[in-house]
XYZ file of C-alpha atoms in Angstrom:
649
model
C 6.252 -9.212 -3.212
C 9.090 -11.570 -3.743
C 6.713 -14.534 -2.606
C 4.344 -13.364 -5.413
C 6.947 -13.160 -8.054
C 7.951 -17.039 -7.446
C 4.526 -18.223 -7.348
C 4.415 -16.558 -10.756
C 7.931 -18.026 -12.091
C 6.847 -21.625 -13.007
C 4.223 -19.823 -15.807
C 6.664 -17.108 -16.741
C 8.977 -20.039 -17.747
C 6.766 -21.285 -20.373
C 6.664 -17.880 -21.726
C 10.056 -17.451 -22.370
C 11.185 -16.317 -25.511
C 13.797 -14.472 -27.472
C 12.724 -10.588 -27.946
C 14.253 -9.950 -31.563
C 11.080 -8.995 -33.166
C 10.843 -5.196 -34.920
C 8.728 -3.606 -36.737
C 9.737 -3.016 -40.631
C 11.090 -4.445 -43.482
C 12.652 -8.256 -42.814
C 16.528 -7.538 -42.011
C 18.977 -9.641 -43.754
C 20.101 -12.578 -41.898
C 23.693 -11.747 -41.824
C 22.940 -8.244 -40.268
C 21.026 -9.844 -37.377
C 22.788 -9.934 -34.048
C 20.273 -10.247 -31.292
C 20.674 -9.826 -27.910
C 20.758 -12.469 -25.161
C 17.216 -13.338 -24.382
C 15.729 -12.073 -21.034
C 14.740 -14.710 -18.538
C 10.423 -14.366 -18.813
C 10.662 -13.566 -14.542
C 13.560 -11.075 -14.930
C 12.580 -7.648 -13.000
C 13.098 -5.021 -15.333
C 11.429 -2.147 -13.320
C 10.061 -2.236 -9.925
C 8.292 0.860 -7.889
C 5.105 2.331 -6.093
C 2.127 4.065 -7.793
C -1.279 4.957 -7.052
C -4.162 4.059 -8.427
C -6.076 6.060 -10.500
C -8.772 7.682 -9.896
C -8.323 6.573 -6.135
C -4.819 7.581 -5.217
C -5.661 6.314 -1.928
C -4.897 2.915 -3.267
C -0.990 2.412 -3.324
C 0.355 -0.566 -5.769
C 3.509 -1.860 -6.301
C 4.521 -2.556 -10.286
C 6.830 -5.037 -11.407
C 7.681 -5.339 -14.890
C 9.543 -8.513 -16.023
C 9.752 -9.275 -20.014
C 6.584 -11.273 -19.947
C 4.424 -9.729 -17.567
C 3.400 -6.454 -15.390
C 3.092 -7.741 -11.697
C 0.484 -5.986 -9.328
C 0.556 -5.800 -5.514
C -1.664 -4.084 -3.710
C -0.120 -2.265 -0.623
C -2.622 -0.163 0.813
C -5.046 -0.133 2.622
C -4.878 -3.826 2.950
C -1.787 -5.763 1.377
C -2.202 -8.909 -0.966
C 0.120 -11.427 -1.000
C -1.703 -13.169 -4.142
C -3.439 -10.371 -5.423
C -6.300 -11.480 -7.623
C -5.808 -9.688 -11.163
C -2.600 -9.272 -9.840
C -0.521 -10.436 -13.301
C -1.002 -8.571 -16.728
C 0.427 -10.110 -19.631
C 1.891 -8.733 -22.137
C 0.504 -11.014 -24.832
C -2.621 -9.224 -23.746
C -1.732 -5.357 -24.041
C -2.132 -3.908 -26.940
C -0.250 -0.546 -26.052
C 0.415 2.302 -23.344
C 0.596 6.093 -22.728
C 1.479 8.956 -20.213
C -0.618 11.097 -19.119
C -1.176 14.560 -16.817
C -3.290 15.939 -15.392
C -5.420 18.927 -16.409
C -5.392 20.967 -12.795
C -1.852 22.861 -13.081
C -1.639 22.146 -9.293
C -1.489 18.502 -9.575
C 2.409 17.398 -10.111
C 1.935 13.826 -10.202
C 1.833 12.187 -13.666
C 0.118 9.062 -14.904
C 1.096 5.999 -17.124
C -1.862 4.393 -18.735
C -2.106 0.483 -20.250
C -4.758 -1.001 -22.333
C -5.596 -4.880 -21.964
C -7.612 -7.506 -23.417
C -7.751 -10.027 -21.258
C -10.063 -13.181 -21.438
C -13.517 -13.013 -19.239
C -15.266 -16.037 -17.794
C -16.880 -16.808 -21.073
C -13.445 -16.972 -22.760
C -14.301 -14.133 -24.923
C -11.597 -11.027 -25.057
C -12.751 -7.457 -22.862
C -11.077 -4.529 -23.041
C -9.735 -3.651 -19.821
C -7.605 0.028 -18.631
C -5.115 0.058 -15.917
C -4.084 3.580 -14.840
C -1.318 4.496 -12.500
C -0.496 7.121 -10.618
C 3.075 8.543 -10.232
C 3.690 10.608 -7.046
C 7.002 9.744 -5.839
C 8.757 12.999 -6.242
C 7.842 16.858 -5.759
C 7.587 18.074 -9.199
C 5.562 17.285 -12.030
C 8.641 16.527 -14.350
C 10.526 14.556 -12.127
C 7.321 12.162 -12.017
C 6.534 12.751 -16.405
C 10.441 11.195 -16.452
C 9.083 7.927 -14.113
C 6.107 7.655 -15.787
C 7.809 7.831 -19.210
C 10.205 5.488 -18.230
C 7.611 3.041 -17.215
C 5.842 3.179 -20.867
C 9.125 2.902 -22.613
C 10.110 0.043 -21.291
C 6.641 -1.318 -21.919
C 6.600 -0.211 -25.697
C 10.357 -1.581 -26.016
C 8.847 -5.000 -24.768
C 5.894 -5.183 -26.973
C 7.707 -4.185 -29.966
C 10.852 -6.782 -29.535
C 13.477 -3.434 -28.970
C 16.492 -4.380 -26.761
C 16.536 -2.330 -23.494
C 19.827 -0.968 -22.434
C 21.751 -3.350 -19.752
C 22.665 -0.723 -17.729
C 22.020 2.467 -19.422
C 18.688 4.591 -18.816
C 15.778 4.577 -19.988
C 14.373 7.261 -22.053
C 11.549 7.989 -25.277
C 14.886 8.197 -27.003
C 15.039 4.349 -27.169
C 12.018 4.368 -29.082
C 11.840 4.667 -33.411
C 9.079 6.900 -35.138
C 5.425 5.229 -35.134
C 5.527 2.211 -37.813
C 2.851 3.508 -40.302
C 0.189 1.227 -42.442
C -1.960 1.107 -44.719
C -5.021 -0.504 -44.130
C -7.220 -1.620 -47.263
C -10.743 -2.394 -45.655
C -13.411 -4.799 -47.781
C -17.146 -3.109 -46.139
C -18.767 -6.168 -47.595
C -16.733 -8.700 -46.007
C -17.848 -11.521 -44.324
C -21.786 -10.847 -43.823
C -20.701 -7.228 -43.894
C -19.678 -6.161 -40.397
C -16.113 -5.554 -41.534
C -16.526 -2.091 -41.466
C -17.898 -1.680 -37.993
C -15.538 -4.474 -36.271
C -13.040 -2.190 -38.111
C -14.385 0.736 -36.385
C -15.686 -0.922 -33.013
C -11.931 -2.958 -32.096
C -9.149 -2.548 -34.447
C -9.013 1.230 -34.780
C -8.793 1.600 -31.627
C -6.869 -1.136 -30.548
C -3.781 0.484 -33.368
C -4.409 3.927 -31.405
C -3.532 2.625 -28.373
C -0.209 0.642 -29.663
C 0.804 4.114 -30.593
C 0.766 3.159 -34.822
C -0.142 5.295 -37.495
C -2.319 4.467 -40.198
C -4.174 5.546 -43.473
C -7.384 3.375 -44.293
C -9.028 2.505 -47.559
C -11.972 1.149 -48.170
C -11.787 -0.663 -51.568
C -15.280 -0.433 -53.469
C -15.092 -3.427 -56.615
C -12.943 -6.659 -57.386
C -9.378 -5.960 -58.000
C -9.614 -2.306 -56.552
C -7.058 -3.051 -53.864
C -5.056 -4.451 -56.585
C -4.992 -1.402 -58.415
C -4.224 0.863 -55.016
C -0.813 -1.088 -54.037
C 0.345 -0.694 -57.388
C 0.235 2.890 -57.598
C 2.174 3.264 -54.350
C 5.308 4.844 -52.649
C 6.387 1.793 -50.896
C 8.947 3.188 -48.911
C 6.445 4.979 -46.873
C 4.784 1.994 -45.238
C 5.817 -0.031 -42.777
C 3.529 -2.309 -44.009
C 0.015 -2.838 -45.390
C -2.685 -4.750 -43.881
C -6.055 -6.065 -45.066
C -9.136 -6.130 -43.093
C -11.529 -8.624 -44.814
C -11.114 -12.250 -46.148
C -8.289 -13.993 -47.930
C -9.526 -12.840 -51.171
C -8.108 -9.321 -50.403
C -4.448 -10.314 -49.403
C -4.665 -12.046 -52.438
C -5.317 -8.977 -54.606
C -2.606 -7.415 -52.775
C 0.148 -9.752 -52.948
C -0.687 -10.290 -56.985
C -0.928 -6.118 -57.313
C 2.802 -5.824 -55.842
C 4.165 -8.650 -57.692
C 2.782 -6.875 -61.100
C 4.644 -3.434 -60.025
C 7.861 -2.875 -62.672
C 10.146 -3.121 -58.985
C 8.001 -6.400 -57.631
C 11.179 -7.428 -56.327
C 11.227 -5.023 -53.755
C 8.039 -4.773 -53.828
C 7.504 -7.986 -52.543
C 9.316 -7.510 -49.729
C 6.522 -5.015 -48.273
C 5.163 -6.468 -45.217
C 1.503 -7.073 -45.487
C -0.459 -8.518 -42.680
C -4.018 -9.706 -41.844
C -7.012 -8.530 -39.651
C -9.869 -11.294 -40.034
C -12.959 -9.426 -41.200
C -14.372 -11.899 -43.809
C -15.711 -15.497 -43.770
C -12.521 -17.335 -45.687
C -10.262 -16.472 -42.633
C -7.546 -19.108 -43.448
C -4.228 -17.229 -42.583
C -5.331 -15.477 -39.562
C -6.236 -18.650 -38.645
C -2.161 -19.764 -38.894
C -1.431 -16.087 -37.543
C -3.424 -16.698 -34.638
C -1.543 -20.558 -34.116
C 1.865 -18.748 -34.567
C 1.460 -16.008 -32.559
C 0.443 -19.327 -29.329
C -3.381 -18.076 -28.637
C -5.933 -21.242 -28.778
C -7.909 -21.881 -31.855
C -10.900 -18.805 -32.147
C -13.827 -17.303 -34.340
C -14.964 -14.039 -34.993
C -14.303 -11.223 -32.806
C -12.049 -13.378 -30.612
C -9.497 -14.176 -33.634
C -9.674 -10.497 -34.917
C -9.351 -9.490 -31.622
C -6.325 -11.676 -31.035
C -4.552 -10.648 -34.351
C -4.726 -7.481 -34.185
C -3.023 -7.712 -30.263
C -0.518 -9.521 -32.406
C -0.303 -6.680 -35.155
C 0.184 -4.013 -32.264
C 3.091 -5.945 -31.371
C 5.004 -6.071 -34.816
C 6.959 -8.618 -36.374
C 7.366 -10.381 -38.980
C 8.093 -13.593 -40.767
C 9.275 -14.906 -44.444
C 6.151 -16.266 -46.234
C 6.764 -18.894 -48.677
C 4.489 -17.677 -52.006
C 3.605 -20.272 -54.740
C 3.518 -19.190 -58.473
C 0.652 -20.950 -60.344
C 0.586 -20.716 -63.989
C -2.830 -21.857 -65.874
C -3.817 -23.429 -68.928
C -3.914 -19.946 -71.438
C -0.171 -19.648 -70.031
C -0.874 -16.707 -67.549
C 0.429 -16.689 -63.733
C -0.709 -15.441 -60.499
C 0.474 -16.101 -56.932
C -1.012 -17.738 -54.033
C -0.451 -17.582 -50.033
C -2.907 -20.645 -49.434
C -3.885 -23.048 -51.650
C -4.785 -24.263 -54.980
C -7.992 -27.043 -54.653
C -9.645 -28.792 -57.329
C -12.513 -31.230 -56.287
C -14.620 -31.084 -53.129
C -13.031 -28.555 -51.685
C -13.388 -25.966 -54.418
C -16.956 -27.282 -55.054
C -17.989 -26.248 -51.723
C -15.306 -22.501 -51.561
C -17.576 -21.152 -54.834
C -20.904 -22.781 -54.103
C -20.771 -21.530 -50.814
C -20.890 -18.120 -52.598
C -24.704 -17.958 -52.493
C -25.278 -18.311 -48.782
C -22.446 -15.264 -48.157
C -24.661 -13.937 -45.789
C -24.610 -16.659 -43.633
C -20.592 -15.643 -42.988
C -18.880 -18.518 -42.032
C -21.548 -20.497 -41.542
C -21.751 -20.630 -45.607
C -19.085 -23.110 -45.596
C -20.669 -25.427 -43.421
C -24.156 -25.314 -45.205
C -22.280 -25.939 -48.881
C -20.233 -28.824 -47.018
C -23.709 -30.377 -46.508
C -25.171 -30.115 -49.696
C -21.584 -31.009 -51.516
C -21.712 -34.139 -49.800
C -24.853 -35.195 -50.532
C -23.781 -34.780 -54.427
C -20.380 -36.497 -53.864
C -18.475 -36.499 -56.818
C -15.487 -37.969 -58.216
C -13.137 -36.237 -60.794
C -10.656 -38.285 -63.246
C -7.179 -37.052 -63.253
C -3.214 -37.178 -63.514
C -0.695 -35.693 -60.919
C 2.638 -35.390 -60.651
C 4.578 -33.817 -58.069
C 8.293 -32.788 -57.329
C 9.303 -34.866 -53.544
C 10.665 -32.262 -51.452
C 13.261 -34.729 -50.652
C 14.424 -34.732 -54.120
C 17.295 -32.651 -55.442
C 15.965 -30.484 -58.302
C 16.546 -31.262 -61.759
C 16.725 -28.948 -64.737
C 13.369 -29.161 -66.547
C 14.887 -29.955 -70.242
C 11.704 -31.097 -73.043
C 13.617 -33.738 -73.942
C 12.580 -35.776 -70.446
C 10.195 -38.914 -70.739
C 7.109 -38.288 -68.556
C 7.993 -40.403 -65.126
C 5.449 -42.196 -63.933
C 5.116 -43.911 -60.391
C 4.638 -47.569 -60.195
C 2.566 -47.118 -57.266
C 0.475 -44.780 -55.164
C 2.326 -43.312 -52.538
C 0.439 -42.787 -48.845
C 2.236 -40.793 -46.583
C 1.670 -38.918 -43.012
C 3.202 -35.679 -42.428
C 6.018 -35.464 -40.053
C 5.392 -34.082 -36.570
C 5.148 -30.692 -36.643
C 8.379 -28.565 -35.948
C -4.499 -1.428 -65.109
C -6.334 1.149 -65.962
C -7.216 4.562 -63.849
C -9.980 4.949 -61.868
C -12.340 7.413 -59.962
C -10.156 9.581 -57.073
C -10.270 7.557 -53.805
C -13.182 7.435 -51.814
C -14.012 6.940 -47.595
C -10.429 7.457 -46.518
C -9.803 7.682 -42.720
C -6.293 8.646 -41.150
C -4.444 9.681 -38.356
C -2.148 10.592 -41.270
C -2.011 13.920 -43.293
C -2.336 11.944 -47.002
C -3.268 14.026 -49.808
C -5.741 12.637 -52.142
C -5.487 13.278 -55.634
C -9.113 15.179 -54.854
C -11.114 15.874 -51.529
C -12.311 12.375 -50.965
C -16.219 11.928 -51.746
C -18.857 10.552 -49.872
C -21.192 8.012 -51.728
C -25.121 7.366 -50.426
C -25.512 4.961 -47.894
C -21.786 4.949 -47.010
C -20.389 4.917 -43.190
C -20.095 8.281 -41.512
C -16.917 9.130 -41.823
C -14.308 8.624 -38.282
C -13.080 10.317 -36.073
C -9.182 10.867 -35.885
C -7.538 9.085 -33.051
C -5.574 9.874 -31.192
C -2.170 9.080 -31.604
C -1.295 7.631 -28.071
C -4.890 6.748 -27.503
C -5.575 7.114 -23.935
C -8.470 10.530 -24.286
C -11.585 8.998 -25.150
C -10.859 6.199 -22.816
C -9.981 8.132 -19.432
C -13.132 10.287 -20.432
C -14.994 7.115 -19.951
C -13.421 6.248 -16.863
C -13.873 9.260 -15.501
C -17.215 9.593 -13.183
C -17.489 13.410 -13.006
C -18.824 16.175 -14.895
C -17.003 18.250 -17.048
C -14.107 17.944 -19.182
C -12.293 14.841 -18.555
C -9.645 15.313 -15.378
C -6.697 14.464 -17.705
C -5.279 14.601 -21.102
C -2.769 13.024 -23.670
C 0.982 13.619 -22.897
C 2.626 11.858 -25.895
C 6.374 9.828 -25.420
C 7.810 11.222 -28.152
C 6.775 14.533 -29.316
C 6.499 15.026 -33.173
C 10.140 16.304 -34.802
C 10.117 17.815 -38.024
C 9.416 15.493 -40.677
C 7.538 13.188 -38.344
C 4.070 11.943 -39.836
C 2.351 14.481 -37.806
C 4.482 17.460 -39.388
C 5.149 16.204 -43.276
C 2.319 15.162 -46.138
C 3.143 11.380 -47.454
C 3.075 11.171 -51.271
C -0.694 10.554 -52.649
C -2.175 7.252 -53.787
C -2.652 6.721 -57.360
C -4.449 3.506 -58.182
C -2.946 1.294 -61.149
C 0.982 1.367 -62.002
C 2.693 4.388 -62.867
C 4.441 2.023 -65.573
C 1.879 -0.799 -66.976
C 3.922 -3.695 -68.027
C 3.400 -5.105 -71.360
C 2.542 -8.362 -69.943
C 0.055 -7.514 -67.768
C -3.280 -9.494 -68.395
C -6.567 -10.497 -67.058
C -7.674 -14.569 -66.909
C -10.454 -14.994 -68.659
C -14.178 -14.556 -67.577
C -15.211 -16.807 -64.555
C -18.678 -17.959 -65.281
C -19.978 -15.163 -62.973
C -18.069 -12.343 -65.841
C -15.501 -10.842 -63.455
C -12.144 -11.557 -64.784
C -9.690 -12.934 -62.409
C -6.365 -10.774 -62.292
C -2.972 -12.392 -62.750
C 0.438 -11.125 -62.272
C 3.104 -11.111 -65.429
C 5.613 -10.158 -62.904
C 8.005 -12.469 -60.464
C 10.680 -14.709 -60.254
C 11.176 -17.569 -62.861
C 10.000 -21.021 -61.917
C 13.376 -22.567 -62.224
C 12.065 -26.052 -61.358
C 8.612 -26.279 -64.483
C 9.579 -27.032 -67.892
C 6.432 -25.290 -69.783
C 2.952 -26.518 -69.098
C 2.192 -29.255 -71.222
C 5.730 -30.665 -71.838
C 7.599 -33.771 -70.366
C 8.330 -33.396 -66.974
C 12.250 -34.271 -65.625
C 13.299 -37.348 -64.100
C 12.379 -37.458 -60.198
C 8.750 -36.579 -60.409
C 5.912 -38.930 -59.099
C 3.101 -39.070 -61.218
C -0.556 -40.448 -60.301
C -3.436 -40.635 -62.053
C -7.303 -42.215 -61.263
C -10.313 -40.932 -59.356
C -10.137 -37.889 -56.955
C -12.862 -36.866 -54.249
C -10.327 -33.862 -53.977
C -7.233 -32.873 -54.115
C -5.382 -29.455 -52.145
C -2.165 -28.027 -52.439
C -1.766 -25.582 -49.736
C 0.781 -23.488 -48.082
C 0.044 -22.894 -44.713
C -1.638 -24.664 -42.064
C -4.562 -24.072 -42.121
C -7.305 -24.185 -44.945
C -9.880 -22.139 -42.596
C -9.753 -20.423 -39.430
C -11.298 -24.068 -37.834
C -9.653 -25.734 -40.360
C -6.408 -27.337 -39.540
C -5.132 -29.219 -42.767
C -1.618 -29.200 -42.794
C -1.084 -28.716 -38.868
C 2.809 -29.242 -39.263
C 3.260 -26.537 -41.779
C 5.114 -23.565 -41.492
C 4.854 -20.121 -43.290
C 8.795 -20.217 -44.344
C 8.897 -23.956 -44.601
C 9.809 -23.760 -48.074
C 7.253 -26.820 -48.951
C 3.711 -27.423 -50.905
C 1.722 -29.584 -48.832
C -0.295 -32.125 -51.208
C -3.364 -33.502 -49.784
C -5.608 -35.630 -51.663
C -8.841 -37.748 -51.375
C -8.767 -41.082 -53.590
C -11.906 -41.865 -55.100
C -14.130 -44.760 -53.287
C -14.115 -43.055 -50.139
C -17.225 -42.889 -48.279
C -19.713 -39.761 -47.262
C -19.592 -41.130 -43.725
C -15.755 -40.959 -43.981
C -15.075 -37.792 -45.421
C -17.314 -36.200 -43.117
C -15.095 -37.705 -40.438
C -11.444 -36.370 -41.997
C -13.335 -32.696 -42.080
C -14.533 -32.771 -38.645
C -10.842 -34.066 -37.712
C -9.213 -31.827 -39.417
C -11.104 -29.137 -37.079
C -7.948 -30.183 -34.458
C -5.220 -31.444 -37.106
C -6.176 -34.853 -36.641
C -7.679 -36.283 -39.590
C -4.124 -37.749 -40.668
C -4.003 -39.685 -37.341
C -7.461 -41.289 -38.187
C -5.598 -44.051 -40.981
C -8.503 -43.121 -43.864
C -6.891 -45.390 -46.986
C -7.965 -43.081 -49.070
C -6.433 -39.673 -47.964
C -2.912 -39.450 -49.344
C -0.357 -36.841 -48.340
C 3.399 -35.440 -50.104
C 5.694 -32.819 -49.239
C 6.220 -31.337 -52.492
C 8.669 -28.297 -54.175
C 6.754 -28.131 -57.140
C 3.385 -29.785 -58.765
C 1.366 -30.356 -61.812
C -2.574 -31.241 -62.237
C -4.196 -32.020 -65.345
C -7.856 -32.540 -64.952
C -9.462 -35.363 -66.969
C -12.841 -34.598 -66.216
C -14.510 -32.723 -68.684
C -16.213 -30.100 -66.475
C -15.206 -29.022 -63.010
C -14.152 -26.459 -60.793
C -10.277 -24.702 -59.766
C -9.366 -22.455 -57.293
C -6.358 -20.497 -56.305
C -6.799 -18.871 -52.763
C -10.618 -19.476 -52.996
C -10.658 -17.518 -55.873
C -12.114 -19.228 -59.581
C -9.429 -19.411 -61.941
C -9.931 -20.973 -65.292
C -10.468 -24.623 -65.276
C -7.615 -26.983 -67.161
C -4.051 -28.112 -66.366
C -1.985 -26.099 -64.443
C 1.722 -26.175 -62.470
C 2.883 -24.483 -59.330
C 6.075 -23.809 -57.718
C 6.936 -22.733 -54.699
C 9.382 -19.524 -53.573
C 10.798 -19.686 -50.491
C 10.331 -16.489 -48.284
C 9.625 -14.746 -51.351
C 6.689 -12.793 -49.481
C 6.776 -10.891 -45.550
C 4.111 -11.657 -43.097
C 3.457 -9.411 -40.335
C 2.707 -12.165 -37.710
C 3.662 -10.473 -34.155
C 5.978 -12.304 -32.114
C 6.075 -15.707 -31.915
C 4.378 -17.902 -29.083
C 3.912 -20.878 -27.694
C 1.404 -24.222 -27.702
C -0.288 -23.646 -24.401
C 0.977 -20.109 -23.602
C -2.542 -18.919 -22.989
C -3.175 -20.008 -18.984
């Protein structure tokens, strides 16, 4: 065994990492005293099981903080064991088990993987093991509990005692979420990849939930406003960017937004815009991936917990209203192709490709002026009385390496939680069949599956932590109301896009210390360019897609707007080259003259062009001049632990 566990040690190396990571609101900085990180090949727990449903088979488990390490020691011992090494990054939870024959006494600890097949593509994969060791049942239930504790600790970042034991005692109520499902999102699958993977995948990390299905623009809007924050661990959206969007805007428009704010919300790619799961999935160290392979790795990442300060970037428009954005603002080609790709929707993703097509062959070139705040530069107060500062010259630079009003009752609710609804929830025609509840722990449906023989399924759920009084299980949560409780007088719609739905905004937030108003002089220390644009982005993270690596040396916390734009004269032959770059965060390396790049705090765009096209998180806005700071960590990400380049083998 100790031959195995070396062979492993060079890859557990580039694993290692500090285990600080909770579930929860972000803790203040100051409060924060970690422990030492755990070498990745550190044995945490070592002993002999069977295997399950062939006892016959004895194993011996070794858990370090990276990785559970299977040898095979009867019949036939394995010194390299093939399938021998289960990593964590791939688990998504575990549970205990017993038997239902009285007689047996052993007890069983169950984990549920997702490792990578042949064809690169995540499978679902259970390991059950067998705990036999002693001569009663609950001396073997405390083994097999202190195996999945330990696990659990690891996945969720909880510090394991040096030298104390372990117990279900270590372990903090189920974090519970809120999960606002879009059923059209994407080419409309969201629902049953919803169903089919993440549902279960949250069963088996042991987390509660309550979903939502929203059912019209702006519903999930409406839903977080109404809200008792303070009994969520977070909420979580299961379509495109467009419903984070709604989300983040809905809690910033709450009377308390600034607490609000602080809500964790996360991301579970359902749609065809799948930007920040795309800079999730690069965070959390898995390769680059589409479709069920990125929701699949997200959500492994969700199960985990964790989160991170997300930089948010308050955008006020021309008529004076404001509303905040997590990606990017994009005027030009790139927002040409985000709403014209709006009529091939049912293509998915594919939509964006198809519109890239067609906007190049109708290439066009916008006039306009703008300025832009240096992130190097100290901030000035923004006084009227400043002269506009204009730049003598274009600057070309290349990123540093990388370091309401009330509506109908809720309707197709699912939860492992007992949430009242203002009304028994309805069912409309043609909607999904309502699910079943999970269980908690997962682990029954499963082992009925693995199971060969007739009958009722040989064992049965035997939960770590049974439910105390005024667990989830035992007391009702407060019911969702959608729109405020308190509608603030500000509170206003954009106006019509020219498909007619209004675009909310949010009256709410901090001030944007560093903007004098739109339209006035801008303070000294401000570049200022104006001419032809192909396009020009201002976006947040790194990504602009979930193939799409635009900024690759942004960060979510960074603190920064990254400016990209595309000076006019540029070939279609050449822009078609910086898109196809940017697939691997190259198209800065390819020396294009006319793509320009700044690290920004702050910008301002004033279209020229008569007729054209904004957007704000791939979402319309109304067209004319408009400003955009950013806040610093004003936002919290649920983004599971953090990984490495290269960690996947």
């Amino acid at each position: 065994m100790n031959g195995y566990l070396e062979a492993q040690e060079q890859w557990d190396q580039r694993l290692d990492q500090e285990l600080t990571w909770s579930w929860g609101h972000r803790p203040r900085r100051e409060a924060m005293a970690p422990p030492p990180p755990l070498a990745a090949s550190t044995p945490l727990l070592h002993g002999e099981f069977g295997s399950y449903p062939d006892p016959s088979l004895r194993l011996a488990l070794t858990l370090t903080p990276q990785a559970l390490h299977i040898q095979k020691l009867r019949p036939k011992p394995e010194a390299r064991p093939r399938g021998g090494l289960v990593l964590l990054t791939e688990v998504s939870g575990c549970c205990t088990l017993r038997s239902c024959n009285p007689s047996d006494s052993a007890a069983y600890f169950c984990i549920y993987t997702y490792p990578r097949g042949r064809r690169k593509g995540r499978r679902k994969a259970t390991h059950t093991f067998q705990a036999d060791g002693a001569a009663t049942y609950e001396e073997n239930r405390a083994e097999a509990q202190r195996w999945a504790t330990a696990l659990t600790c690891l996945l969720r970042g909880l510090p394991l005692p040096g030298d104390g034991e372990i117990t279900s005692q270590l372990l903090p109520r189920p974090p519970r979420l809120l999960l606002l499902v879009n059923p059209f999102g994407g080419r409309g699958l969201a629902w049953q990849w919803c169903k089919n993977h993440v549902l279960p995948m949250i069963s088996e990390a042991g987390l509660s939930f309550n979903l939502i299905q929203t059912e019209r623009q702006n519903h999930a809007r409406e839903l977080v406003q109404g809200l008792s924050l303070s009994e969520w661990d977070g909420i979580v959206t299961l379509s495109g960017d467009g419903l984070l969007y709604e989300v983040l805007n809905g809690l910033l428009d709450r009377p308390d937004w600034e607490e609000a704010v602080k809500t964790p919300v996360g991301i579970l790619p359902c749609g065809s815009g799948n930007a920040l799961a795309g800079a999730v999935n690069q965070h959390g160290g898995f390769k680059p991936a589409l479709g069920i392979d990125l929701l699949l790795n997200c959500s492994l990442l969700l199960c985990r917990g964790g989160s991170h300060p997300l930089d948010l970037l308050s955008v006020t428009l021309a008529s004076g209203s404001r509303c905040f954005s997590f990606l990017s603002v994009a005027w030009g080609f790139v927002s040409d192709v985000d709403i014209q790709s709006e009529r091939f929707r049912a293509l998915g993703s594919a939509r964006f490709t198809l519109s890239t097509v067609l906007g190049l062959a109708t290439l066009h070139t916008y006039r306009g002026r703008l300025s832009y705040l240096p992130a190097t530069m100290e901030p000035a107060s923004p006084t009227p009385a400043h002269g506009l500062s204009r730049a003598k010259s274009e600057l070309t630079l290349a990123p540093a390496p990388a370091p309401p009003v009330a509506h109908s009752p809720l309707h197709r609710s699912v939860s492992d939680l007992p949430l009242p609804l203002p009304q028994p929830a309805l069912m409309s025609p043609g909607s999904p069949e309502p699910l079943p509840i999970l269980s908690l722990n997962g682990g029954g449906p499963e082992l009925a599956g693995d199971w060969g023989g007739a009958g009722d399924a040989p064992l049965s759920p035997d939960p770590l932590v049974p439910s105390p009084p005024g667990s989830p299980k035992a007391a009702l949560l407060s019911p969702i109301i959608e729109g405020a409780p308190e509608t603030p007088a500000s509170s206003e719609f954009l106006p019509p896009t020219p498909d007619g739905d209004p675009v909310a905004v949010s009256p709410g937030g901090p001030l944007d210390h560093l903007l004098p108003p739109l339209g006035s002089p801008l303070p000294p220390g401000w570049v200022t360019l104006e001419g032809d644009f192909v396009l020009m982005l201002a976006i947040s993270p790194s990504h602009l897609g979930a193939d799409l690596v635009a900024a690759p040396h942004a960060r979510f916390d960074d603190g920064l707007v990254h400016l990209c734009w595309v000076r006019g004269g540029i070939s279609r032959t050449a822009l078609l080259r910086l898109f196809l770059a940017m697939e691997h965060g190259s198209h800065f390396s390819l020396g294009c003259p006319q793509l320009c790049y700044a690290p920004a705090r702050a910008f301002r765009l004033e279209p020229l062009t008569p007729r054209g096209v904004l957007t704000v998180d791939g979402e319309q806005v109304e067209y004319g001049p408009l400003q955009a700071q950013v806040h610093p960590g004003l936002g919290t990400l649920l983004t599971g632990p953090p990984g490495h380049s290269g960690r996947e083998p």
